[in-house]
Structures are given as C-alpha cells and as structure tokens.
Amino acid sequence: MNLRPVRLPLFVRIAAGYGLILLVMLAIAALTLVRLREGASVADRLGREDAPALQAIDDLKVQIGNEQIAVNRFLLSSEVTPRGREDFLAPYFRSHDVIFGDLAVLNGLEGDSGSKELTTTLTGLRNQIQIVEAESDKEIAAIRDGASIEVANSMDFAEADAVRSLAAGIGDEVALSIRVSAADAQRSASESTRLVVIASVLGIGLSLLVAALVTVSISAPLGRLTATADRIAAGEMIEPAPSHRRDEIGSLSRAVTKMVQTLNQQAGELKRSNGDLEQFAYVASHDLQEPLRMVSGFTGLLKRRYAGKLDADADEYIEFAVGGANRMQALINDLLSYSRVGREEVAGKPVDTQIALDQALANLSTAIEERSALVSSGELPTVWANQGMVVRLFQNLIGNALKFCKAERPIVRIQAEARGAEWLFSVADNGIGIEAQYKDRIFMIFQRLHKQSEYPGTGIGLAVCKRIVERTGGRMWLESEPGKGTTFFFTLPATGGQQIAA
Amino acid sequence: MSDIHELVQILLVEDNPGDVRLTQEALKEAKFRNTVHVVGDGVEALAYLRQQGKYSAATRPHMVMLDLNMPRMDGREVLEAIKKDPDLRRIPVVVLTSSEAETDIARAYELYANCYVTKPVDIDHFLQVVKSIEEFWVEIVRLPSQ
C-alpha cells in the first residue's frame, strides 16, 4: 500500500482547524470593532456644539448680512461719489469667499452623513444664496454703469432677510438632524459593539465546544480502538469493547470486532489443527519406533548369526529386509526431528552465530576432511534465536553443500549483513545447483530431486532448516545456477521481542 | 568380587518379549557368565527384589536393567521404590529404554538412577551397548559388598 504518511494526529489537525476558524473570527471581530469605533468618532465629531458644520451655518448667516450691508453702503455711496465707492465693496467680496468656504464645509457634511433630507435642504440654501448674490451683482453692475440708486436698488432688504431666516432655519434643521443622526450613530455603534462582542464570545465558545465534542467523539474511540488493535497485534486474544453508536465510528468498531472475532476463530482452528498434526506426527513416529526396532533388531540378528549359513536367496532376502528397516529408521528419525522443531519452544536468547557455526563445523569435521572442503565465513553477528537450532541450521546447509557437490574441492562461504532489525545470512556453495522450478519444492518434507543411489538421504534437511528459520521469525529462500552452485539466504532477528510464528 | 565374576545375577524388568530376547542375546555374547531373571512389570519387579510371593526363593541381583514404559507399575515408580528402600538402594539400576525424551532422562536421574541408556536401534550397536553395561558395572565399578 502506498498511503501518504499522516504526520499529525487527527485531534491535532481538528484543533488546528478550529484554531484557524477562531483566529479568523477574532480578526473579523477586531476589524468590525475598529470600524465601529471610527463611525462613533465621526458621529461624536458631528454631534459636538462646536462642530464645524454648525459653526459654518452660524457664520453663513453673519456673512449674508455682511454682504448685504456692504452692497447697501456701496449703493448709498453713489449719491455722493458717481458710480459708487469701490472700496466699500471689499467686505462684500470677502464675505462671498467666506460663504464659499462655509458651503464647502456643509458639502463635506453632506458627503459624511449621506442624509437625503440634508441634501435637499442644502440645495435650497445654495439656490437662495445664488439668487441673492445674483441680485446684488446686478445692482453693483448698474451703479458701476452710472445708474441712479433708485434704479439700482430694485432688491428689497426683505429678500436678504428671507435668505438669512432660511439659513437660520436650515441651520437649526441641520443642527437637529446632525444631533439626531449623531445620537443614532452612537447608539447603533455601541449596540453593534455589544453585538459583535456577544457574537464573538458565542462563536468562540461554540467552536471550542464543537472541537471538544469532535475530539471526544472521534479521537477518543479511535484511540481506544488503536490500543486494542495494538494489544491484539502483540498476540493477546481479546476483542474491542462493543460499541452501540450509530455513526461511522460505531460501524468501524463493529467491523473491527467482527474481523477480530473471525481472525481469532481462524487462529484458534489453525492452532488446534497444527497442534493435532504435530501430535500425530510425534506419536506416529514414536509409536512406530517400537515395532521397527523389533524388525531391524531381529533381521540384524538374523544376518549376524545366519549370514552365509543359509542359501544365497536367504542371504539376499535378509539383506533387503535389513536395508528397508534401516531406511525406515532414518525416515522416522527425521520425521521425529522435524516434528520436534515444531514442538520445541524457540526460547529466544542471544546466540553468537560464529560459535554456532564452529559447533556445526566440528560436527561435520569428518565430512569436511574427507572432501577436503574449503569452508570460510565473514564476520558473523549475534542473533536472537535458539542455539541448538542455529547449529542444526548451519550443519544441514553446509552438509548439503558438501554432499551435492561434484567439484574436486567443495567451497562454502558463509556471510551475514545487517538488514534493519534482522541479519541476512547467505550460505554459498559451488555444488550441482538446483533448477528454478524446484526452488520451492526443495523445502518441502521428504522431497528429493535425486536417486537414492546418487545422493543418499531422506529429504528432510532443508525442510528442517526452513522450519527453524520461520519459527525464529525469519524467512528462507535460495538462488541457484545449475552446474555452478547455490546460495541459500535466510534472515534471523537481531534482537528479541520479535513475534515467533507458531 | 570373585563370586560376581563367576556368575552375575541380572534382573531385567521389561514387558516387550522382543526386547527381552534381544537383551538376552546380547548378554549371551557378554564377557562374564550371567543369569538373567526376567519380570514383565514393576509390581513383579518389586516382588522379586523383596522376595515376596512366588519370588520367595529369588536371589538378590547384582544389577537391575529397567525399562520405563510398562503396564501396571512403570519403571519410574519402580526406580523410586528401590531408591527409597534402604535395603535395595545400593543395587545399581540401569535405565534401558527406547525413550530419548529429555524429561524422562532428567526424571530418572532425579530418582537416583545409576545410569540412563537409550536402546540403540541398530542391532550391532545394541549388542555393543548391552555388553558395555555389563562390563562397566561388573568389571570396572567398585560396589559395596552386599
């Protein structure tokens, strides 16, 4: 399986997700609060008595009066000075400029507040001022052209008064509407602030609650399931606690429980049938020993006492009987030793494989000498196994290498290299080799590839080797080139705690 | 010791007639003249050693060859009874059995067996072993006088 490794536990990722949501919420709340505070300060600025808008309105009224006074003085001056005294017009133009400034302030207010009523009222005021000023400009122009005061003074003071009172009215109206809207803005601002704070607190509380609920309802049961699975993996025959939840976690838990039950049942059956088989093999071979000893004992005695004393046929019969009994004896002994490898406790201990190899070579010393074989080894490690079994493993493999060799001088090389938590051993020979199609069959019990007369044996050696390796927690295989040689590979655990296959 | 050399008395406790015969044949080829008394189970063995019932006239053996697996009372029980009996415990007991089980070997020595021998299957080997046992216990070992 090619799953991408998950680096963070689920609950951390859930917490991180909710943390992010929290951060975003906090940011939004903070931004909203800042904006509201700004709005409140605008309202505050508008609502003050000395607000620039109110000052502008007051000033506007004064300036319109001043304009009117200046125009009248100019008109009257024409009675004494022809075409009037231009210097009397200076206040008029000053006031005109000031009015322009005041209107600009009011325009700004209009933009700030966005109130429609205020816009209408201000437009009215601007129009009135324009009308009054246009009238004044006409009178000034007439005097300048030399017209008499009677002709020029077509405009009534009442008209300017009307403008003033309009301005005053507008001023009051504007002031009132400003105050009202300012109060509204302030109230709504503080209300919104409260709402934002309440919403934020609620939101934060809710997301914390949901995060806690998610953790409790997902992480906790998954954690329990994992702990149970770990214990099962360690070899305990237990089942996960039953779950009554109706959600996916419940389904998962029930599916796992069902799987574990099925596995436990199958494991139990396998163990039983395996045990039965072992028991059968042991008892059968053990109980076969007794009659076999009788057969081989008495045929042996017959041969010893009567060989050459009966006729040639009798001698031949006796020879066959003795030979058959001996082969059967060898088979039963091998069957017993094979079944013993399955029955014996592996009881792992640190085993120095160099010492085990030396022991195996000592047991094989006669065969090694007879064939003048060259057996060499690299640096060999300490593994976690059963000493006796490792000796037998080396002895069987090297014994085979010597036996299945046509070369003048058998050469066997034993090496080991570290592979993670295990050691990979290789036993290479220059023997006759094994054809590819037999490389699995060769490990089966009593499987032989050669005639008894060619290479004697029962075909148990490699089956025992494989069984020893597998019971110790390793694997075994071979690579071979017929005619050139064979290399057997096997792995053994470096340290204890490895699960031992039953 | 000259008595022993003249005629060695051996009690063979063995239920299998084939094994009895093989052992007898082996002892026939042995160095010393001997008489083999055969009993078929543990109950009879103890009766013989204690000269009870039909064995009231039995001679005390110089050595016991004991099989382990037998009906009624097996070799382990016989061994235990012999080694608990102050009168019999000096008699060397050779456990001669087909069992190679480690537990049987350990148990036998715990019960003070004098030695434990597994019957070889090969007849030549078997004959050799039985003869060696006889030679060892009769000729080599010094035993207390009766």
XYZ file of C-alpha atoms in Angstrom:
648
model
C 0.000 0.000 0.000
C 1.189 3.411 -0.901
C -0.544 5.674 1.595
C 0.943 9.058 2.271
C 2.120 9.026 5.876
C -0.018 11.253 8.097
C 2.289 13.409 10.107
C -0.159 14.837 12.653
C -2.663 13.011 14.831
C -6.305 13.604 13.961
C -7.107 15.585 17.096
C -4.204 17.964 16.445
C -5.492 18.605 12.952
C -9.044 19.173 14.236
C -7.692 21.542 16.882
C -5.612 23.329 14.259
C -8.687 23.723 12.020
C -10.760 25.178 14.818
C -7.854 27.335 15.882
C -7.754 28.814 12.380
C -11.512 29.456 12.441
C -11.072 31.132 15.830
C -8.302 33.345 14.502
C -10.415 34.401 11.507
C -13.363 35.156 13.786
C -11.192 37.179 16.106
C -9.766 39.119 13.160
C -13.261 39.885 11.818
C -14.443 40.964 15.267
C -11.408 43.195 15.720
C -11.836 44.804 12.305
C -15.561 45.389 12.910
C -14.825 46.938 16.285
C -12.244 49.284 14.772
C -14.666 50.341 12.041
C -17.456 50.893 14.587
C -15.154 52.975 16.758
C -14.337 55.144 13.728
C -18.077 55.560 12.975
C -18.717 56.501 16.575
C -15.985 59.123 16.499
C -17.484 60.639 13.276
C -20.858 60.833 14.977
C -19.165 62.281 18.019
C -17.407 64.933 15.937
C -20.697 65.905 14.193
C -22.689 65.987 17.382
C -20.484 68.437 19.342
C -21.726 72.051 19.917
C -18.618 73.464 18.280
C -18.918 71.118 15.343
C -17.521 72.829 12.216
C -20.845 72.338 10.358
C -22.793 74.280 12.983
C -20.114 76.986 13.011
C -20.375 77.171 9.210
C -24.170 77.660 9.379
C -23.825 80.452 12.011
C -21.075 82.100 10.005
C -23.175 81.816 6.833
C -25.948 83.892 8.427
C -23.464 86.582 9.515
C -21.729 86.688 6.132
C -25.026 87.071 4.213
C -25.830 90.066 6.490
C -22.346 91.464 5.937
C -22.705 91.079 2.161
C -25.995 92.933 2.285
C -24.560 95.767 4.415
C -21.572 96.137 2.080
C -23.794 96.246 -1.024
C -26.075 98.889 0.611
C -23.155 101.057 1.611
C -21.850 100.868 -1.972
C -25.304 101.825 -3.360
C -25.615 104.775 -0.940
C -22.064 105.964 -1.728
C -23.178 106.537 -5.350
C -25.250 109.540 -4.084
C -22.003 111.299 -3.193
C -19.489 109.661 -5.467
C -20.576 108.909 -9.028
C -20.503 105.133 -9.830
C -20.106 104.418 -6.083
C -17.079 103.778 -3.870
C -15.404 100.518 -4.943
C -13.554 100.191 -1.595
C -16.937 99.784 0.146
C -17.323 96.521 -1.863
C -14.245 94.854 -0.308
C -16.216 93.304 2.656
C -18.764 92.048 0.092
C -16.132 90.052 -1.805
C -14.516 88.854 1.446
C -17.871 87.586 2.694
C -18.531 85.986 -0.680
C -15.294 83.998 -0.317
C -16.101 83.047 3.263
C -19.609 81.892 2.200
C -17.937 79.760 -0.439
C -15.768 78.178 2.282
C -18.752 77.664 4.576
C -20.721 75.971 1.797
C -17.714 73.713 1.168
C -17.783 72.640 4.835
C -21.517 71.956 4.540
C -20.921 69.985 1.321
C -18.418 67.861 3.253
C -21.036 67.287 5.938
C -23.477 66.238 3.259
C -20.946 63.695 1.975
C -20.269 62.396 5.513
C -23.853 61.943 6.588
C -25.358 60.840 3.279
C -28.735 62.091 4.511
C -31.211 62.850 1.685
C -33.121 65.483 3.648
C -29.916 67.335 4.403
C -29.067 67.308 0.690
C -32.455 68.796 -0.288
C -32.223 71.489 2.368
C -28.656 72.384 1.475
C -29.541 72.571 -2.236
C -32.346 75.037 -1.352
C -29.978 77.171 0.679
C -27.379 77.218 -2.090
C -30.034 78.303 -4.628
C -31.301 81.121 -2.355
C -27.757 82.379 -1.772
C -27.133 82.308 -5.513
C -30.352 84.309 -6.163
C -29.455 86.920 -3.515
C -25.886 87.227 -4.720
C -27.019 87.429 -8.362
C -29.372 90.303 -7.378
C -26.546 92.062 -5.544
C -24.196 91.615 -8.522
C -26.836 93.109 -10.822
C -27.210 96.215 -8.524
C -23.426 96.632 -8.276
C -23.111 96.384 -12.050
C -25.901 99.021 -12.524
C -24.230 101.530 -10.169
C -20.901 100.964 -11.859
C -22.605 101.769 -15.166
C -23.717 105.058 -13.626
C -27.337 104.266 -12.953
C -29.095 106.117 -10.117
C -29.664 104.477 -6.820
C -33.426 104.354 -7.370
C -32.921 102.286 -10.499
C -30.287 100.072 -8.998
C -31.919 99.402 -5.688
C -34.500 97.030 -7.009
C -33.793 94.437 -4.367
C -35.520 94.632 -1.057
C -33.706 94.077 2.222
C -36.552 91.786 2.977
C -35.240 89.406 0.370
C -31.870 89.130 2.139
C -33.677 88.738 5.438
C -35.619 85.848 3.930
C -32.376 84.215 2.921
C -30.993 84.779 6.386
C -34.002 83.308 8.045
C -33.919 80.409 5.603
C -30.298 79.885 6.502
C -31.187 80.109 10.177
C -33.975 77.599 9.709
C -31.690 75.370 7.755
C -29.058 75.792 10.381
C -31.382 74.673 13.132
C -32.665 71.858 10.994
C -29.167 70.770 10.083
C -28.052 71.003 13.684
C -31.010 68.977 14.837
C -30.623 66.346 12.173
C -26.908 66.165 12.884
C -27.566 65.738 16.565
C -30.243 63.122 15.972
C -28.164 61.179 13.487
C -25.109 61.510 15.702
C -27.057 60.140 18.652
C -28.423 57.366 16.433
C -24.991 56.540 15.124
C -23.587 56.483 18.629
C -26.390 54.299 19.925
C -26.214 51.900 16.999
C -22.427 51.870 17.225
C -22.437 50.861 20.878
C -25.213 48.372 20.215
C -23.237 46.873 17.346
C -20.162 46.751 19.549
C -22.085 44.838 22.141
C -23.494 42.525 19.474
C -20.077 41.893 17.955
C -18.633 41.114 21.376
C -21.517 38.778 22.253
C -21.352 37.090 18.829
C -17.599 36.657 19.105
C -17.802 35.189 22.591
C -20.618 32.878 21.492
C -18.755 31.868 18.343
C -15.525 31.193 20.190
C -17.342 29.254 22.883
C -19.249 27.238 20.292
C -16.188 26.350 18.253
C -14.316 25.310 21.396
C -17.283 23.174 22.408
C -17.556 21.605 18.952
C -13.794 20.956 18.896
C -14.036 19.272 22.304
C -17.057 17.219 21.177
C -15.312 16.156 17.960
C -12.223 15.153 19.925
C -14.237 13.194 22.462
C -16.457 11.534 19.867
C -13.784 10.722 17.238
C -10.312 10.813 18.712
C -11.132 9.029 21.975
C -12.914 5.984 20.469
C -10.316 5.746 17.682
C -7.606 5.856 20.354
C -9.272 3.034 22.272
C -9.645 1.005 19.063
C -5.966 1.542 18.240
C -4.904 0.455 21.733
C -6.985 -2.722 21.404
C -5.610 -3.414 17.924
C -2.063 -2.972 19.263
C -2.722 -5.496 22.028
C -4.190 -7.948 19.510
C -1.162 -7.434 17.272
C 1.038 -8.223 20.279
C -0.679 -11.607 20.459
C -3.452 -11.107 23.019
C -6.694 -12.910 22.256
C -9.070 -10.036 23.023
C -11.877 -8.202 21.263
C -12.615 -4.471 21.138
C -15.286 -3.342 23.611
C -18.718 -3.426 21.912
C -19.916 -0.069 20.567
C -23.584 0.961 20.418
C -23.008 4.137 18.437
C -24.918 4.528 15.225
C -22.340 6.631 13.409
C -19.276 5.748 11.322
C -17.168 5.210 14.436
C -19.702 2.668 15.662
C -19.684 0.902 12.284
C -15.887 0.864 12.242
C -15.757 -0.501 15.769
C -18.287 -3.218 14.962
C -16.491 -4.122 11.731
C -13.198 -4.397 13.616
C -14.826 -6.508 16.332
C -16.254 -8.836 13.683
C -12.896 -9.059 11.923
C -11.102 -9.816 15.185
C -13.661 -12.496 16.076
C -13.229 -14.148 12.689
C -9.444 -13.919 12.946
C -9.420 -15.290 16.496
C -11.637 -18.162 15.419
C -9.439 -18.959 12.447
C -6.286 -18.606 14.540
C -7.780 -20.965 17.120
C -8.711 -23.524 14.482
C -5.298 -23.271 12.859
C -3.548 -23.648 16.179
C -5.677 -26.660 17.038
C -5.199 -28.407 13.712
C -1.491 -27.575 13.747
C -1.191 -28.960 17.249
C -3.143 -32.078 16.254
C -0.831 -32.593 13.288
C 2.290 -32.174 15.400
C 0.907 -34.543 17.998
C 0.023 -37.036 15.287
C 3.463 -36.866 13.682
C 5.186 -37.253 17.022
C 3.034 -40.077 18.328
C 3.046 -41.889 14.978
C 6.797 -41.769 14.616
C 7.356 -42.516 18.293
C 4.997 -45.478 18.325
C 6.425 -46.720 15.029
C 9.824 -46.955 16.683
C 8.838 -49.911 18.813
C 7.813 -52.400 16.064
C 10.565 -51.048 13.837
C 13.185 -51.800 16.460
C 11.881 -55.354 16.534
C 12.094 -55.670 12.763
C 15.519 -54.145 12.413
C 16.793 -55.828 15.603
C 15.858 -59.309 14.608
C 16.695 -59.008 10.928
C 20.043 -57.695 12.133
C 20.434 -60.599 14.488
C 19.413 -62.969 11.700
C 22.096 -61.532 9.452
C 24.675 -61.671 12.217
C 24.010 -65.239 13.183
C 22.969 -66.847 9.876
C 24.623 -64.929 7.066
C 26.393 -67.444 4.802
C 24.826 -70.373 6.649
C 21.631 -70.462 4.567
C 21.363 -70.359 0.764
C 22.114 -67.306 -1.455
C 18.400 -66.377 -1.718
C 18.049 -66.262 2.046
C 21.079 -64.009 2.274
C 19.578 -61.657 -0.324
C 16.209 -61.558 1.439
C 17.881 -60.776 4.710
C 19.893 -58.017 3.012
C 16.722 -56.369 1.632
C 14.920 -56.649 4.960
C 17.832 -55.076 6.826
C 18.195 -52.296 4.218
C 14.474 -51.491 4.282
C 14.386 -51.435 8.060
C 17.378 -49.077 8.145
C 15.845 -46.650 5.649
C 12.581 -46.669 7.553
C 14.515 -45.976 10.696
C 16.168 -42.969 9.056
C 12.803 -41.640 7.844
C 11.214 -41.964 11.249
C 14.145 -40.318 12.951
C 13.944 -37.404 10.510
C 10.193 -37.121 10.934
C 10.707 -37.035 14.677
C 13.375 -34.365 14.465
C 11.224 -32.317 12.071
C 8.227 -32.509 14.363
C 10.481 -31.721 17.314
C 11.494 -28.424 15.682
C 7.778 -27.601 15.603
C 7.169 -28.683 19.192
C 10.224 -27.316 20.916
C 9.972 -23.879 22.469
C 12.109 -21.481 20.458
C 13.009 -19.696 23.719
C 14.987 -16.913 22.055
C 18.336 -15.929 23.544
C 21.297 -14.023 22.152
C 23.207 -16.549 20.024
C 26.705 -15.875 18.734
C 26.411 -17.315 15.228
C 30.195 -17.668 14.978
C 30.107 -20.101 17.912
C 27.097 -21.900 16.386
C 28.947 -22.205 13.058
C 32.071 -23.539 14.775
C 29.922 -26.153 16.512
C 28.299 -27.153 13.214
C 31.722 -27.412 11.534
C 33.004 -29.578 14.406
C 30.016 -31.910 13.901
C 30.825 -32.065 10.183
C 34.597 -32.368 10.607
C 34.774 -35.903 9.183
C 32.849 -34.994 6.023
C 34.842 -31.774 5.583
C 38.100 -33.663 5.877
C 37.017 -36.456 3.524
C 36.079 -33.978 0.799
C 38.944 -31.572 1.674
C 36.304 -28.840 1.575
C 37.102 -25.161 1.994
C 34.615 -23.567 4.383
C 35.087 -19.855 5.118
C 32.997 -17.193 6.783
C 32.851 -13.417 7.107
C 32.236 -11.619 10.357
C 29.173 -13.216 11.958
C 26.777 -11.406 14.309
C 24.807 -12.245 17.426
C 21.165 -13.034 16.725
C 18.065 -13.750 18.803
C 17.363 -17.468 18.419
C 17.810 -20.934 19.891
C 21.463 -22.051 19.942
C 20.784 -25.697 19.121
C 18.512 -24.770 16.223
C 21.075 -22.414 14.684
C 23.747 -25.128 14.891
C 21.401 -27.563 13.126
C 20.611 -24.916 10.501
C 24.300 -24.382 9.614
C 25.028 -28.091 9.839
C 22.223 -29.065 7.437
C 23.105 -26.345 4.908
C 26.862 -26.974 4.929
C 26.285 -30.743 4.994
C 24.144 -30.369 1.847
C 26.784 -28.184 0.207
C 29.359 -30.943 0.771
C 27.029 -33.719 -0.342
C 25.638 -32.139 -3.512
C 28.983 -31.212 -4.988
C 30.840 -32.743 -7.919
C 33.773 -30.345 -7.789
C 37.170 -31.655 -6.728
C 37.019 -29.414 -3.739
C 33.722 -28.130 -2.260
C 33.870 -24.430 -1.395
C 31.369 -22.987 1.066
C 31.189 -19.325 2.029
C 29.037 -18.079 4.940
C 28.300 -14.366 5.260
C 25.951 -12.032 7.117
C 24.892 -8.430 6.667
C 22.591 -6.178 8.699
C 19.106 -5.543 7.284
C 17.255 -3.223 9.665
C 16.150 -5.247 12.685
C 17.400 -8.501 11.192
C 20.510 -10.126 9.795
C 20.596 -11.574 6.303
C 22.747 -14.706 6.114
C 23.966 -16.385 2.960
C 25.497 -19.832 2.534
C 27.003 -20.113 -0.949
C 28.434 -23.300 -2.478
C 29.964 -24.488 -5.743
C 27.680 -27.531 -5.875
C 25.487 -29.008 -8.578
C 22.830 -26.307 -8.210
C 19.043 -26.503 -8.199
C 16.829 -25.843 -11.204
C 14.498 -22.884 -10.826
C 11.310 -24.966 -10.943
C 12.350 -26.870 -7.801
C 13.325 -23.923 -5.634
C 10.130 -24.113 -3.540
C 9.619 -27.873 -3.624
C 13.099 -28.463 -2.256
C 11.980 -27.023 1.107
C 9.094 -29.492 1.496
C 9.430 -32.502 3.764
C 10.766 -35.714 2.147
C 11.114 -34.029 -1.254
C 14.168 -35.238 -3.108
C 15.490 -34.389 -6.558
C 17.933 -37.284 -6.939
C 18.021 -41.044 -6.788
C 18.948 -42.649 -3.504
C 21.938 -44.290 -5.181
C 23.171 -40.916 -6.494
C 22.794 -38.831 -3.360
C 21.502 -40.722 -0.302
C 19.193 -39.030 2.159
C 15.585 -38.694 3.250
C 14.882 -35.149 2.052
C 14.329 -33.674 5.477
C 17.333 -31.348 5.865
C 16.019 -28.244 4.095
C 12.502 -28.692 5.493
C 14.012 -28.612 8.977
C 16.124 -25.546 8.038
C 13.117 -23.637 6.767
C 11.099 -24.574 9.832
C 13.869 -23.414 12.160
C 14.173 -20.070 10.341
C 10.415 -19.470 10.274
C 9.920 -20.416 13.900
C 12.683 -17.993 14.830
C 10.854 -15.216 12.952
C 12.799 -15.140 9.676
C 12.424 -16.100 6.010
C 14.382 -18.510 3.828
C 14.931 -18.799 0.088
C 17.588 -19.710 -2.432
C 19.230 -18.546 -5.622
C 20.926 -21.076 -7.832
C 22.630 -21.624 -11.131
C 22.576 -25.295 -12.119
C 26.103 -26.601 -12.515
C 27.654 -23.571 -10.826
C 26.315 -23.515 -7.321
C 23.565 -22.498 -4.934
C 23.258 -19.708 -2.385
C 20.811 -20.173 0.453
C 19.576 -16.982 2.108
C 17.855 -16.683 5.452
C 17.088 -13.922 7.928
C 17.235 -14.068 11.711
C 16.073 -11.346 14.123
C 18.848 -9.230 15.652
C 17.071 -8.734 18.971
C 14.220 -10.228 20.970
C 10.600 -9.136 21.059
C 10.003 -10.361 17.521
C 6.813 -12.295 17.056
C 7.539 -16.038 16.762
C 5.386 -17.729 14.148
C 3.524 -20.690 15.594
C 34.124 -59.934 43.966
C 35.165 -63.339 42.763
C 31.561 -64.508 43.261
C 30.315 -61.902 40.895
C 32.842 -62.870 38.299
C 31.673 -66.417 38.492
C 28.011 -65.738 37.955
C 26.491 -62.307 37.517
C 22.847 -62.072 38.534
C 20.868 -59.565 36.433
C 17.203 -58.602 36.893
C 15.727 -57.487 33.588
C 12.473 -55.549 34.007
C 10.987 -55.428 30.504
C 7.487 -56.045 29.170
C 8.338 -56.429 25.486
C 9.313 -60.075 24.748
C 11.267 -58.928 21.677
C 13.412 -56.611 23.751
C 13.811 -59.321 26.380
C 15.104 -61.683 23.749
C 17.435 -59.125 22.202
C 18.862 -58.245 25.605
C 19.307 -61.873 26.466
C 21.069 -62.471 23.163
C 23.345 -59.565 23.844
C 24.152 -60.813 27.338
C 24.891 -64.253 25.913
C 27.755 -62.682 23.996
C 28.930 -60.845 27.110
C 32.298 -61.256 28.790
C 31.009 -62.658 32.052
C 28.800 -65.613 32.707
C 25.495 -64.363 33.874
C 21.992 -65.352 34.806
C 19.186 -63.097 33.584
C 15.969 -63.085 35.599
C 13.084 -61.518 33.663
C 9.959 -59.868 35.075
C 7.275 -58.164 32.932
C 6.239 -55.148 35.019
C 7.018 -53.005 38.050
C 4.820 -54.892 40.506
C 6.606 -58.137 39.738
C 9.979 -56.415 39.869
C 9.404 -55.174 43.434
C 8.010 -58.571 44.465
C 11.169 -60.204 43.087
C 13.523 -57.781 44.826
C 11.669 -58.135 48.123
C 11.412 -61.923 47.704
C 7.674 -61.853 48.091
C 5.102 -64.431 46.935
C 6.368 -66.682 44.196
C 9.754 -64.992 44.362
C 10.471 -66.020 47.960
C 13.449 -68.018 46.756
C 14.760 -65.327 44.396
C 18.441 -64.368 44.548
C 19.401 -60.793 45.077
C 20.555 -59.384 41.690
C 23.879 -57.584 41.202
C 22.235 -55.171 38.788
C 18.764 -54.142 37.586
C 18.090 -53.307 33.933
C 14.879 -51.294 33.956
C 12.538 -50.314 31.145
C 10.485 -47.183 31.718
C 7.186 -47.755 29.954
C 5.401 -50.790 31.328
C 1.857 -51.773 32.355
C 0.585 -51.683 35.979
C 3.613 -50.028 37.560
C 6.069 -48.291 35.282
C 9.834 -48.019 35.556
C 9.778 -44.611 37.244
C 7.711 -45.949 40.133
C 9.929 -48.997 40.452
C 13.018 -46.765 40.487
C 11.507 -44.557 43.165
C 10.550 -47.571 45.315
C 14.011 -49.156 45.004
C 15.847 -45.938 45.877
C 13.571 -45.317 48.878
C 14.128 -48.806 50.216
C 17.248 -48.836 52.473
C 17.662 -52.494 51.735
C 17.614 -52.191 47.938
C 19.008 -48.755 47.174
C 22.587 -49.967 46.779
C 21.721 -52.156 43.801
C 22.782 -50.335 40.622
C 19.783 -49.568 38.416
C 20.441 -49.081 34.705
C 17.512 -47.485 32.935
C 17.420 -49.112 29.497
C 14.654 -47.622 27.400
C 13.676 -46.518 23.920
C 12.758 -43.040 25.163
C 15.069 -40.181 24.211
C 12.882 -37.560 25.884
C 14.775 -35.021 27.959
C 12.069 -35.140 30.621
C 12.468 -38.901 31.025
C 16.244 -38.571 31.345
C 16.015 -35.788 33.916
C 13.311 -37.565 35.911
C 15.309 -40.816 36.009
C 18.391 -39.103 37.462
C 16.239 -37.155 39.918
C 15.036 -40.540 41.170
C 18.705 -41.629 41.604
C 19.026 -43.906 38.581
C 22.652 -45.063 38.339
C 22.666 -44.511 34.614
C 20.337 -43.897 31.703
C 20.838 -45.639 28.367
C 18.728 -45.341 25.212
C 18.374 -48.625 23.345
C 20.158 -48.274 20.011
C 18.088 -49.386 17.038
C 20.993 -50.839 15.130
C 21.468 -54.394 16.337
C 25.279 -54.328 16.347
C 25.212 -51.122 18.301
C 22.635 -52.559 20.678
C 24.676 -55.662 21.378
C 27.724 -53.486 21.973
C 25.880 -51.232 24.429
C 24.433 -54.070 26.498
C 27.816 -55.758 26.691
C 29.418 -52.470 27.734
C 26.882 -52.013 30.500
C 27.626 -55.416 31.879
C 31.378 -54.919 31.654
C 31.236 -51.498 33.245
C 29.127 -52.485 36.233
C 30.759 -55.850 36.765
C 34.400 -55.252 35.989
C 35.166 -51.554 36.254
C 32.955 -50.207 39.005
C 33.710 -50.920 42.649
C 30.496 -51.612 44.538
C 29.992 -52.020 48.276
C 29.980 -55.626 49.459
C 26.475 -56.918 49.919
